[in-house]
Tab-separated table of C-alpha atoms in Angstrom:
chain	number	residue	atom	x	y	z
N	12	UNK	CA	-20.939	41.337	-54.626
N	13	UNK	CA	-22.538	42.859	-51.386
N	14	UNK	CA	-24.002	39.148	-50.770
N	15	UNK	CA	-20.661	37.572	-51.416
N	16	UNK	CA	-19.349	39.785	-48.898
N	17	UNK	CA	-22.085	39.465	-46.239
N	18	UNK	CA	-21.712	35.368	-46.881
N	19	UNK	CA	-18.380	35.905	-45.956
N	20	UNK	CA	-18.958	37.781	-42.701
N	21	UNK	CA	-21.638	35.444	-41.651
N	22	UNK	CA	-18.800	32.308	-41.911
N	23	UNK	CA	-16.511	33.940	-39.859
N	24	UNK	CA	-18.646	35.232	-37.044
N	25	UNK	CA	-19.834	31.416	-37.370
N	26	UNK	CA	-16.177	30.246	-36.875
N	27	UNK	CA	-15.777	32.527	-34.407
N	28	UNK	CA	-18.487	31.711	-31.985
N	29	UNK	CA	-17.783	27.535	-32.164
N	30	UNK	CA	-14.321	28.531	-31.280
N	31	UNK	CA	-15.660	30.048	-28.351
N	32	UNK	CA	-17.813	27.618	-27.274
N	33	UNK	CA	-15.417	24.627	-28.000
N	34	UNK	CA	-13.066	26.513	-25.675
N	35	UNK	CA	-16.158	27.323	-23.025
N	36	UNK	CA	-16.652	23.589	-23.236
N	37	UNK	CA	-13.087	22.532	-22.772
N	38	UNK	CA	-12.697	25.037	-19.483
N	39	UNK	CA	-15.773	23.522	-17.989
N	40	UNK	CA	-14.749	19.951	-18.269
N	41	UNK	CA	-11.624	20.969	-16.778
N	42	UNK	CA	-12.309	24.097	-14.625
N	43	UNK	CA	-10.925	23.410	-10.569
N	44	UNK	CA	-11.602	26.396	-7.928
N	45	UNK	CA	-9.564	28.476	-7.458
N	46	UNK	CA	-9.231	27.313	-3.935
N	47	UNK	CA	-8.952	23.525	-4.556
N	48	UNK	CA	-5.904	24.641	-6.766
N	49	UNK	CA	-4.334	26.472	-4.440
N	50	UNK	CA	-4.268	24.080	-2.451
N	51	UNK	CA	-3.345	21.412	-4.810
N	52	UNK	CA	-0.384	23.279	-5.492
N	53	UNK	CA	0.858	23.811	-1.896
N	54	UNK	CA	0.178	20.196	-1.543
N	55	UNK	CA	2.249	19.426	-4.415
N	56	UNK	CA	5.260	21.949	-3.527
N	57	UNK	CA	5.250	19.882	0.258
N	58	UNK	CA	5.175	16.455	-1.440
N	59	UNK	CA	7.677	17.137	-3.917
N	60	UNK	CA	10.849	17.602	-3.203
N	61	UNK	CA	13.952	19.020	-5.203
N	62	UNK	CA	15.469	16.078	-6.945
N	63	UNK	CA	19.233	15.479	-7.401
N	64	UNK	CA	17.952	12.851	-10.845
N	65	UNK	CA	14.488	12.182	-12.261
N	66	UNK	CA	14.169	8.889	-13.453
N	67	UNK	CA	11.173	8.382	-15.998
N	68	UNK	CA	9.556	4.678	-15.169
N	69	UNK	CA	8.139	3.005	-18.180
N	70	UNK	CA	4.995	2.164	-16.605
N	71	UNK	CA	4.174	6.253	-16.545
N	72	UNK	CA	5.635	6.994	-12.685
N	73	UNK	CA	8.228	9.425	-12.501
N	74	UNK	CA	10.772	8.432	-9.533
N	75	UNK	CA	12.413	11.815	-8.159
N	76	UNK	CA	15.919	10.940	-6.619
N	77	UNK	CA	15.985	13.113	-3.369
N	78	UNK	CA	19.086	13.749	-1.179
N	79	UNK	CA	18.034	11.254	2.225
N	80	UNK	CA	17.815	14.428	4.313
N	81	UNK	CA	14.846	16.292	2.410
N	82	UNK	CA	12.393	13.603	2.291
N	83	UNK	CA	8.896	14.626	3.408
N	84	UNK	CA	9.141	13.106	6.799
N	85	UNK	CA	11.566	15.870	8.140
N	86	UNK	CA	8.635	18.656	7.126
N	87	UNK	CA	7.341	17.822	10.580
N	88	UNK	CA	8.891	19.682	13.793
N	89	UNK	CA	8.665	16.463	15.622
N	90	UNK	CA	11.582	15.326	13.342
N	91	UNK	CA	14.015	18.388	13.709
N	92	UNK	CA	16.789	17.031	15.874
N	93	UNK	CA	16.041	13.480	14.590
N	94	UNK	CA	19.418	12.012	13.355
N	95	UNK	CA	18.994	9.576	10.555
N	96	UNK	CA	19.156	5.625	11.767
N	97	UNK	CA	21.212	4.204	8.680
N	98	UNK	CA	20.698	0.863	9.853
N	99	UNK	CA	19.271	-1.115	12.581
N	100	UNK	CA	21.061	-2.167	15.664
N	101	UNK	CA	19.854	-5.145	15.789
N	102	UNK	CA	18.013	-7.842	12.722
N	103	UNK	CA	15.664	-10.329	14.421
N	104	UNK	CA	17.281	-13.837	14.560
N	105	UNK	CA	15.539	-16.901	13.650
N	106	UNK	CA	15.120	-19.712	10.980
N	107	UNK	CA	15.024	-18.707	7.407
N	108	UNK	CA	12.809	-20.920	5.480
N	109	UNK	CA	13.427	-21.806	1.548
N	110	UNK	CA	11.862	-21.553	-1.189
N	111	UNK	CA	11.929	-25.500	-2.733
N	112	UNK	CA	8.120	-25.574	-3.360
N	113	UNK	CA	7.790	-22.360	-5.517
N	114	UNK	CA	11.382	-23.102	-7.075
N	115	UNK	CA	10.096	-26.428	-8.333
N	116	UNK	CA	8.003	-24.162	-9.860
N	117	UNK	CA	10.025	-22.448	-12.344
N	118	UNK	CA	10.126	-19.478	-10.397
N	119	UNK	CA	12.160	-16.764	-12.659
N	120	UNK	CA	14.004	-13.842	-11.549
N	121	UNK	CA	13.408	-12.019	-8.515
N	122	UNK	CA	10.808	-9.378	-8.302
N	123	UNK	CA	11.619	-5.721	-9.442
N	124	UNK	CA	10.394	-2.238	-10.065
N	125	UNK	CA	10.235	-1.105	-13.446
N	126	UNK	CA	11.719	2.268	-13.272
N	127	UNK	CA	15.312	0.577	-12.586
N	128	UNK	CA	14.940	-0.226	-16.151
N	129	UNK	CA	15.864	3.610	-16.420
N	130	UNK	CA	18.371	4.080	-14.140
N	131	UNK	CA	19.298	3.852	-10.028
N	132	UNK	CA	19.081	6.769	-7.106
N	133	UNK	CA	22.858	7.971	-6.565
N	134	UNK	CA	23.937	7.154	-3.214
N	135	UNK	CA	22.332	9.397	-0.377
N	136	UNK	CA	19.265	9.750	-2.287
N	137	UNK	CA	15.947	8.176	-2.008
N	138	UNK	CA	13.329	7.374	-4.235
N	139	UNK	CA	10.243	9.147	-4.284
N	140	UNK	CA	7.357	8.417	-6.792
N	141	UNK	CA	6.621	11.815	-7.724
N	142	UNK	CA	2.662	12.786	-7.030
N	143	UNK	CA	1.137	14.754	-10.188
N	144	UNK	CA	-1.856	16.963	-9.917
N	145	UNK	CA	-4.077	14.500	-11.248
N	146	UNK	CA	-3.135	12.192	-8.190
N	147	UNK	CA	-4.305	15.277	-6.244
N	148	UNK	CA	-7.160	15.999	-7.995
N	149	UNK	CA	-8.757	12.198	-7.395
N	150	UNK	CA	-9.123	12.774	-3.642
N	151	UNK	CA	-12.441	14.019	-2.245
N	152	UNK	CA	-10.552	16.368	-0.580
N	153	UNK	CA	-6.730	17.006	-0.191
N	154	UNK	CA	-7.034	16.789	3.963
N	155	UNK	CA	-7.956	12.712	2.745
N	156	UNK	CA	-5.673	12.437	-0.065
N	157	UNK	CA	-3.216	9.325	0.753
N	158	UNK	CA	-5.466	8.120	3.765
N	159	UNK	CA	-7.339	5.310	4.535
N	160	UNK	CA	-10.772	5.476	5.662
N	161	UNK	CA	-11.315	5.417	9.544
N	162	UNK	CA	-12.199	1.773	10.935
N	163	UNK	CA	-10.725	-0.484	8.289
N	164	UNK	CA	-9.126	-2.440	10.097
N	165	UNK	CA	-10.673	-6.192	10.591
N	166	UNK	CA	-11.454	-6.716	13.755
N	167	UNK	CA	-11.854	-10.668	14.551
N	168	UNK	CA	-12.915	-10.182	17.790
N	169	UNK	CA	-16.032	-8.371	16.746
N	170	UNK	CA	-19.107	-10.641	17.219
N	171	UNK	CA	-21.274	-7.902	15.705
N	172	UNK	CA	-22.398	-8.119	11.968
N	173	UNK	CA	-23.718	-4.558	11.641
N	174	UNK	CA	-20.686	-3.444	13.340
N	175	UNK	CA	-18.332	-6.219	10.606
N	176	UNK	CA	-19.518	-4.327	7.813
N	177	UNK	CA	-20.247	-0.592	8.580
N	178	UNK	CA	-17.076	0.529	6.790
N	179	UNK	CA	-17.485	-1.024	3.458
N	180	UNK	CA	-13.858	-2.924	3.558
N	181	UNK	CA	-14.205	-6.763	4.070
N	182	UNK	CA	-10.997	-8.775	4.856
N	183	UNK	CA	-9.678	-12.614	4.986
N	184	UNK	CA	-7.153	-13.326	6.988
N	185	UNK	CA	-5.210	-14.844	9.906
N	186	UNK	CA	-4.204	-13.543	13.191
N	187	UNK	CA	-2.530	-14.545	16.222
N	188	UNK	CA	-3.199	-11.908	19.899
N	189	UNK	CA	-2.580	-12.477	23.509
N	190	UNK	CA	0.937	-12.176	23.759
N	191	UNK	CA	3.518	-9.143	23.561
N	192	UNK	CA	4.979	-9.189	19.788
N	193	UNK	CA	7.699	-7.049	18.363
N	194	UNK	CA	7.233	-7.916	14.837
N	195	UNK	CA	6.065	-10.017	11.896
N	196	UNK	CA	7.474	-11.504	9.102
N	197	UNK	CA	5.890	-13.531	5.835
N	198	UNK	CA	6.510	-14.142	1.922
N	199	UNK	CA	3.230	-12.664	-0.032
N	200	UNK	CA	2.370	-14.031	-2.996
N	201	UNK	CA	1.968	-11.107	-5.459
N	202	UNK	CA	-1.177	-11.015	-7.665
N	203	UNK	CA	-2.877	-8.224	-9.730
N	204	UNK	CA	-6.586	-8.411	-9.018
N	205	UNK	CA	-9.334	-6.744	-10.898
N	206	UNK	CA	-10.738	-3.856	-9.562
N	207	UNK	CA	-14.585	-2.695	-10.248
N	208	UNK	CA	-14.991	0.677	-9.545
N	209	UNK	CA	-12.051	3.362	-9.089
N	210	UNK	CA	-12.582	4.172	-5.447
N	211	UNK	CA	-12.281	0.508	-4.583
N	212	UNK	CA	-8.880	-1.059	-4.144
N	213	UNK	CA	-7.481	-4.530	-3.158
N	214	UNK	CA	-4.663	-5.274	-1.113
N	215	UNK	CA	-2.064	-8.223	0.611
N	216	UNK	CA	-0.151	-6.832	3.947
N	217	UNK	CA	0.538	-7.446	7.134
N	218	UNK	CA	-0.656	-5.368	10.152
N	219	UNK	CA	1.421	-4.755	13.428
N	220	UNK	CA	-1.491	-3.697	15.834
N	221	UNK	CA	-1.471	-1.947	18.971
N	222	UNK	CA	-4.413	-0.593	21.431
N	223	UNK	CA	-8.220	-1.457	21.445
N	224	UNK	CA	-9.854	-1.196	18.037
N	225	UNK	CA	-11.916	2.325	19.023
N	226	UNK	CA	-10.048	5.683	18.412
N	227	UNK	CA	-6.676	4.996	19.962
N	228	UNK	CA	-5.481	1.651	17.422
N	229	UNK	CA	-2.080	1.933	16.700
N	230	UNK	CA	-1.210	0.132	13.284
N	231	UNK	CA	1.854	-0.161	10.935
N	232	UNK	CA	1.276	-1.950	7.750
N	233	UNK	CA	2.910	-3.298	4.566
N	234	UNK	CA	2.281	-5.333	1.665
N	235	UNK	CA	1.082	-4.571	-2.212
N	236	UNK	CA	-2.155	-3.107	-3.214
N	237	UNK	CA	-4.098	-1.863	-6.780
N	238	UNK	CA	-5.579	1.506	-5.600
N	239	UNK	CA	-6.724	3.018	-8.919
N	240	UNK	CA	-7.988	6.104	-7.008
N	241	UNK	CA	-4.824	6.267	-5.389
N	242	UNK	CA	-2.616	5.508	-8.388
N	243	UNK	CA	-4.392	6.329	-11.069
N	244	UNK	CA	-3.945	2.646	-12.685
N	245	UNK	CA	-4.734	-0.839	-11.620
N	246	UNK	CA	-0.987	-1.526	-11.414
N	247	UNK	CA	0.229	-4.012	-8.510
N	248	UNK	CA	2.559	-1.916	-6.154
N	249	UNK	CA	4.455	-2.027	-3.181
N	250	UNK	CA	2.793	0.292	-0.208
N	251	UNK	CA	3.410	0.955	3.805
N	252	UNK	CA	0.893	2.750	5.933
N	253	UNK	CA	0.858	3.958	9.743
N	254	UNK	CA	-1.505	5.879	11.955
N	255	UNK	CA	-1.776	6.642	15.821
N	256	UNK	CA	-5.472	7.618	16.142
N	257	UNK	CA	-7.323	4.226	14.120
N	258	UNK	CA	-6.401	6.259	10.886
N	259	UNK	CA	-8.323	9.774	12.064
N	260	UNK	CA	-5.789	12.631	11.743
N	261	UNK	CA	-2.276	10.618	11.859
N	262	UNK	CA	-0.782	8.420	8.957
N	263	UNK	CA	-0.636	7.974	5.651
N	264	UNK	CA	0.570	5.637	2.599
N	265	UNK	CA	4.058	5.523	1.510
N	266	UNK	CA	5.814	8.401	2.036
N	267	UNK	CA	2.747	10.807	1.371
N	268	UNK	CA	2.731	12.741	5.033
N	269	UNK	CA	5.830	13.039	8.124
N	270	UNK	CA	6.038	9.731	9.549
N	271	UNK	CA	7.989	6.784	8.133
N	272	UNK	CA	11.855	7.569	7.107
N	273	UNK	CA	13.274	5.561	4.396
N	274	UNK	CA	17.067	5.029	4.201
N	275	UNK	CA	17.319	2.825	1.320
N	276	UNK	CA	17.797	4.444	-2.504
N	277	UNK	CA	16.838	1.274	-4.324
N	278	UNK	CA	13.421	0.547	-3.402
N	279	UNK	CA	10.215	3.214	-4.379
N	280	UNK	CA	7.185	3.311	-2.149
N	281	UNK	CA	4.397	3.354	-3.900
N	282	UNK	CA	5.910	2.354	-7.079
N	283	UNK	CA	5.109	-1.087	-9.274
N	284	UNK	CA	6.277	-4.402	-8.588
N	285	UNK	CA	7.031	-7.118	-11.104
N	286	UNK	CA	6.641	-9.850	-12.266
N	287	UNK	CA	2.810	-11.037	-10.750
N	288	UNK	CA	1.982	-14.637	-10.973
N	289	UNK	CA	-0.399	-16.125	-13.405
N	290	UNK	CA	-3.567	-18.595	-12.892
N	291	UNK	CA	-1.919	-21.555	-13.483
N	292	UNK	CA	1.516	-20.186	-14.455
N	293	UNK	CA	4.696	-18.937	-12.927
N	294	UNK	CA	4.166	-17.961	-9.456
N	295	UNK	CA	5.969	-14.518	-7.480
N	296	UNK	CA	6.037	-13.633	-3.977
N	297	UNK	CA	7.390	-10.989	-1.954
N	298	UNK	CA	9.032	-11.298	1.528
N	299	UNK	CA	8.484	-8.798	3.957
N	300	UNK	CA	9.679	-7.993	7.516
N	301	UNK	CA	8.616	-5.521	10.510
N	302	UNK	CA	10.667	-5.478	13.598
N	303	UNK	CA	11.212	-3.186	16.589
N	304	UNK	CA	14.313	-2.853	16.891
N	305	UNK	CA	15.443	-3.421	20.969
N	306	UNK	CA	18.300	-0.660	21.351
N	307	UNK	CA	16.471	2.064	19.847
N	308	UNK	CA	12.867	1.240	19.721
N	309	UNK	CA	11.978	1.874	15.931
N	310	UNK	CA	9.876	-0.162	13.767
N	311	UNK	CA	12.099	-1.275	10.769
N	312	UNK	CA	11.232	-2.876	7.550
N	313	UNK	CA	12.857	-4.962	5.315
N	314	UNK	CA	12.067	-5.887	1.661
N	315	UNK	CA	12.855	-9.148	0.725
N	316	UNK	CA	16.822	-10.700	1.956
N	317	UNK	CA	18.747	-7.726	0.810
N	318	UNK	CA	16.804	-4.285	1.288
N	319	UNK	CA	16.258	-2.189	4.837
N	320	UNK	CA	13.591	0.269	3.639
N	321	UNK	CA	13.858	2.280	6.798
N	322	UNK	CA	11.556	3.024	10.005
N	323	UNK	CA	8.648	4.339	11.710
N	324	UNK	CA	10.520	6.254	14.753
N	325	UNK	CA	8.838	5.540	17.994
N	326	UNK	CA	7.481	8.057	18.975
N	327	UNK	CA	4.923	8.345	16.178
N	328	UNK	CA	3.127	5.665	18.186
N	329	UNK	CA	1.479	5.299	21.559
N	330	UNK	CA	0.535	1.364	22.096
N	331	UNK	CA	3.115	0.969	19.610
N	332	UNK	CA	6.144	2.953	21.162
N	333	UNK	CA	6.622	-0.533	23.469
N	334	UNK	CA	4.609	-3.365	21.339
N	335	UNK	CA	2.332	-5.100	19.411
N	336	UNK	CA	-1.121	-6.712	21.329
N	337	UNK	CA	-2.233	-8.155	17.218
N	338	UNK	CA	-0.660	-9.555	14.638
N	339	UNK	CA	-2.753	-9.900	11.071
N	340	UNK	CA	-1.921	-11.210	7.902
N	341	UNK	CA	-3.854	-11.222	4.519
N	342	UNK	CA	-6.277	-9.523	2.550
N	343	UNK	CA	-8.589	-6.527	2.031
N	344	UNK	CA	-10.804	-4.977	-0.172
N	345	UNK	CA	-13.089	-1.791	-0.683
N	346	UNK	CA	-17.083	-3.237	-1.079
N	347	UNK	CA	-18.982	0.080	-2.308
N	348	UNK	CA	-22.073	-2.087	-3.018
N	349	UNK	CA	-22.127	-0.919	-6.804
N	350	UNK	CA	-25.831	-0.884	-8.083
N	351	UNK	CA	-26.391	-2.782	-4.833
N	352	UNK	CA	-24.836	-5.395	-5.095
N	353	UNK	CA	-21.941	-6.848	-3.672
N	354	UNK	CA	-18.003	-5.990	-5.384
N	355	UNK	CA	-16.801	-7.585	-7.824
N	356	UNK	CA	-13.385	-6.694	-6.540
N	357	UNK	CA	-11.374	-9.518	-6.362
N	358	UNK	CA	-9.025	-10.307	-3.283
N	359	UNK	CA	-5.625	-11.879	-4.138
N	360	UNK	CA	-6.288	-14.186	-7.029
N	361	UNK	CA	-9.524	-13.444	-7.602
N	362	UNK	CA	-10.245	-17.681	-6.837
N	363	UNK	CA	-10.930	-19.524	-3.433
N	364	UNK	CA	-8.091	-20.843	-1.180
N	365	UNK	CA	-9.501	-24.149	-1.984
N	366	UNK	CA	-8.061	-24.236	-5.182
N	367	UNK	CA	-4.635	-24.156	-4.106
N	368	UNK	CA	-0.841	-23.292	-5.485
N	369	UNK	CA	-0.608	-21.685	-8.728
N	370	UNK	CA	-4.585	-20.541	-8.646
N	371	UNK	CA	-5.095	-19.531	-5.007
N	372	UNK	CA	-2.805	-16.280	-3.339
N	373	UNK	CA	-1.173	-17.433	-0.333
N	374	UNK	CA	1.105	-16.171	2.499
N	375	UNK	CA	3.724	-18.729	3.425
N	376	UNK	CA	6.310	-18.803	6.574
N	377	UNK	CA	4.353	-16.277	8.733
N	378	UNK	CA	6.222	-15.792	11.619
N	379	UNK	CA	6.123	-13.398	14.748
N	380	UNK	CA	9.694	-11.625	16.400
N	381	UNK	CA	8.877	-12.195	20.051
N	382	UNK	CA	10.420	-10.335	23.186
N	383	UNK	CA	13.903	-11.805	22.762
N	384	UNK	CA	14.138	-10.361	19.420
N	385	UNK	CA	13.764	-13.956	17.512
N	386	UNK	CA	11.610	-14.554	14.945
N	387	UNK	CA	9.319	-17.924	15.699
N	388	UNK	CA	6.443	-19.777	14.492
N	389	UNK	CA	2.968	-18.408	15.815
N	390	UNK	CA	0.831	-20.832	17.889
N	391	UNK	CA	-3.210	-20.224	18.418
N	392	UNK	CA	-3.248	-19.028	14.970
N	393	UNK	CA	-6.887	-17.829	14.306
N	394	UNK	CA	-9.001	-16.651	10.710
N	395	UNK	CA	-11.125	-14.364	10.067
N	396	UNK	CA	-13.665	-13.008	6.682
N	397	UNK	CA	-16.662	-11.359	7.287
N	398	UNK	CA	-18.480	-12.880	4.294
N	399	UNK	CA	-16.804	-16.667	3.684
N	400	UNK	CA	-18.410	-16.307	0.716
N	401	UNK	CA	-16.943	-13.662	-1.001
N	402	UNK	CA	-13.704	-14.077	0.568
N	403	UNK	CA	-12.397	-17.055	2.576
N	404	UNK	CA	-9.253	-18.330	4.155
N	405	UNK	CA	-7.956	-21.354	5.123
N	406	UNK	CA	-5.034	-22.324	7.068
N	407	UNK	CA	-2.166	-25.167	6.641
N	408	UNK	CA	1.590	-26.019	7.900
N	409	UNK	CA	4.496	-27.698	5.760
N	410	UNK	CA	8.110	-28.171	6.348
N	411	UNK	CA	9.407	-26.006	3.631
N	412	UNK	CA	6.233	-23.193	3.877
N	413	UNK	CA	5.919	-23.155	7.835
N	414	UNK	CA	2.574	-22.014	8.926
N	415	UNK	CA	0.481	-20.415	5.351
N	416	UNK	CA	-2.585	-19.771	4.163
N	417	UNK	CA	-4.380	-19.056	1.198
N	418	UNK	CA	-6.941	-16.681	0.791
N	419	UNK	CA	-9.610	-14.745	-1.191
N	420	UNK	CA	-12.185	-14.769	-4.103
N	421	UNK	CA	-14.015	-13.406	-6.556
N	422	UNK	CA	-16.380	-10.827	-5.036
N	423	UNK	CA	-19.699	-11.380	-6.418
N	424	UNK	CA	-20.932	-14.491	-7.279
N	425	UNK	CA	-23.951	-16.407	-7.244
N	426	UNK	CA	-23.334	-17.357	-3.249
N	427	UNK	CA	-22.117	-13.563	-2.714
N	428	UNK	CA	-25.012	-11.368	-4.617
């Protein structure tokens, strides 16, 4: 009997103490400073705000519906006595191209977000994709969390190799300088590109670029990127960015820090696009415009023919606050060298330009909005890649596509160890 009962005793303590250890185990694997969540949480309570809906987006996002006055760009005392632009004075006038070459095409319905699937933003709201504490966690710190890395920017007037490839980020694309601009418009093909490690990311955007390429660049940007350290998935999404100082202390994504206000309650920052084309299928592009508008000096941008996002205010910017020296289009990715060897991140498509429509990614009917506040075709259109073998470009003009390129790759290959 007394063994029966010391058996007994012996199973429980033994229950006991892998209980404890299965929950030592679990707290380790998930144990954050106390510091790092304090300050997650702040960061949290600043990025999101009090939400008038909550709409849950199938792909996993949560879009928070907040009244137009509480986004985060008003946390800033810069913005105080700012009164909301509801719409620009002024839309850039110039030729609209069609769209006859992808229509032929079977080009489907126009692209979308897929938390409208769930429901809209109520009028005087906005639509914020809501950052979780995971999102938080991902950074290396939270003082980087939603910024790019400084000197990122491709610089095609760099005849220096070391200097081409310092950062990590390799580009292809095309650009036009020398002249004043005051904007840039083109339709983006929209791909979903496989990513290789999470801290990489590939993107599609223009750039509006003002100032020398050292600590002062000024730089407002906007296309679609996969970020999975961003994001937390290799989902294709719509993105802005801005920063005063070549991306040191000012900027950020989306609507992640003070800076860019948005006015418009259908369209999420940050927040998936779809449909994406397929290699050798149905093909999707995106149309997007950036314009300073004359009367009041903001940078606007538009989404597509029927939605004004909202603007980057002027005085955010230095170079900037009266125009753009460089105009780039195309793309970019993160190279981290994995096991030494070059990314296999792909840019765009993942395939060559050379290829062409329905394989290639191209941008079609780039155009510039020049001092008289009409959009026109560039002249002394120039490329740029830092490694044609990774990532190329390659330019061509067409009635129906205007000036367009197509550009990227695979990454690593047997030309691009």
């Amino acid at each position: 009997m007394a063994a029966d009962v010391s058996s007994r005793r012996w199973v429980v303590w033994l229950l006991l103490t892998m209980a404890i250890c299965l929950s030592c185990a679990e707290a380790g694997r998930g144990q954050v400073p106390a510091k790092r969540r304090l300050e997650v949480q702040r960061q949290l309570r600043r990025l999101n705000k009090r939400a008038v809906r909550s709409i849950k987006s199938p792909d996993g996002d949560i879009i928070d519906c907040v009244h137009i006055s509480h986004q985060p760009a008003f946390d800033h005392p810069s913005f105080k006595n700012h009164t909301i632009q509801m719409r620009p004075a002024f839309h850039p006038e110039g030729l609209q191209f069609g769209d006859s070459k992808v229509a032929s095409q079977k080009r489907t319905p126009p692209l979308s977000q897929p938390w409208h699937q769930h429901g809209r933003c109520p009028k005087n709201t906005i639509p914020i994709r809501r950052t979780r504490r995971k999102d938080a966690l991902r950074a290396s710190s939270i003082s980087k969390y939603g910024r790019k890395k400084h000197k990122s920017i491709p610089n095609p007037l760099s005849v220096d190799p070391d200097l081409l490839n310092e950062s990590g980020h390799q580009h292809a694309i095309s650009y036009v300088e020398g002249d004043t601009y005051y904007g840039a418009k083109a339709t983006i093909n929209v791909w979903e590109p496989k990513i290789q490690q999470a801290n990489e990311f590939s993107l599609s955007q223009l750039w509006i670029l003002g100032g020398s390429f050292g600590e002062d660049l000024n730089s407002i940007e906007a296309g679609w990127q996969v970020s999975p350290d961003l994001y937390g998935d290799n989902n294709t999404r719509l993105f802005t960015y801005w920063t005063s100082d070549s991306y040191q202390a000012t900027g950020c994504y989306n609507l992640l820090c003070s800076g860019f206000i948005q006015i418009s309650s259908e369209i999420a920052m940050g927040a998936t696009i779809y449909p994406i084309s397929r290699y050798g299928g149905s093909q999707y592009d995106i149309s997007i415009l950036v314009w300073k508008d004359p009367r009041e000096g903001h940078w606007w941008m538009q989404f597509g023919n029927d939605y004004v996002l909202g603007y980057w205010p002027s005085f955010l910017f230095s170079y900037l606050a009266d125009s753009a020296s460089m105009i780039e289009w195309g793309g970019e990715v993160v190279n981290s060298e994995p096991d030494g060897e070059h990314t296999s991140t792909a840019m765009g498509s993942g395939h060559f330009p050379g290829e062409g429509f329905g394989k290639a990614s191209y941008f079609r009917n780039i155009q510039i909005v020049d001092d008289s506040n009409k959009l026109r075709t560039p002249t002394g259109v120039g490329t740029f890649t830092e490694r044609s073998s990774c990532y190329d470009v390659r330019i061509g003009d067409g009635d129906q596509w205007g000036h367009y390129f197509y550009y990227g790759g695979p990454g690593r290959n047997s030309n691009c160890p």
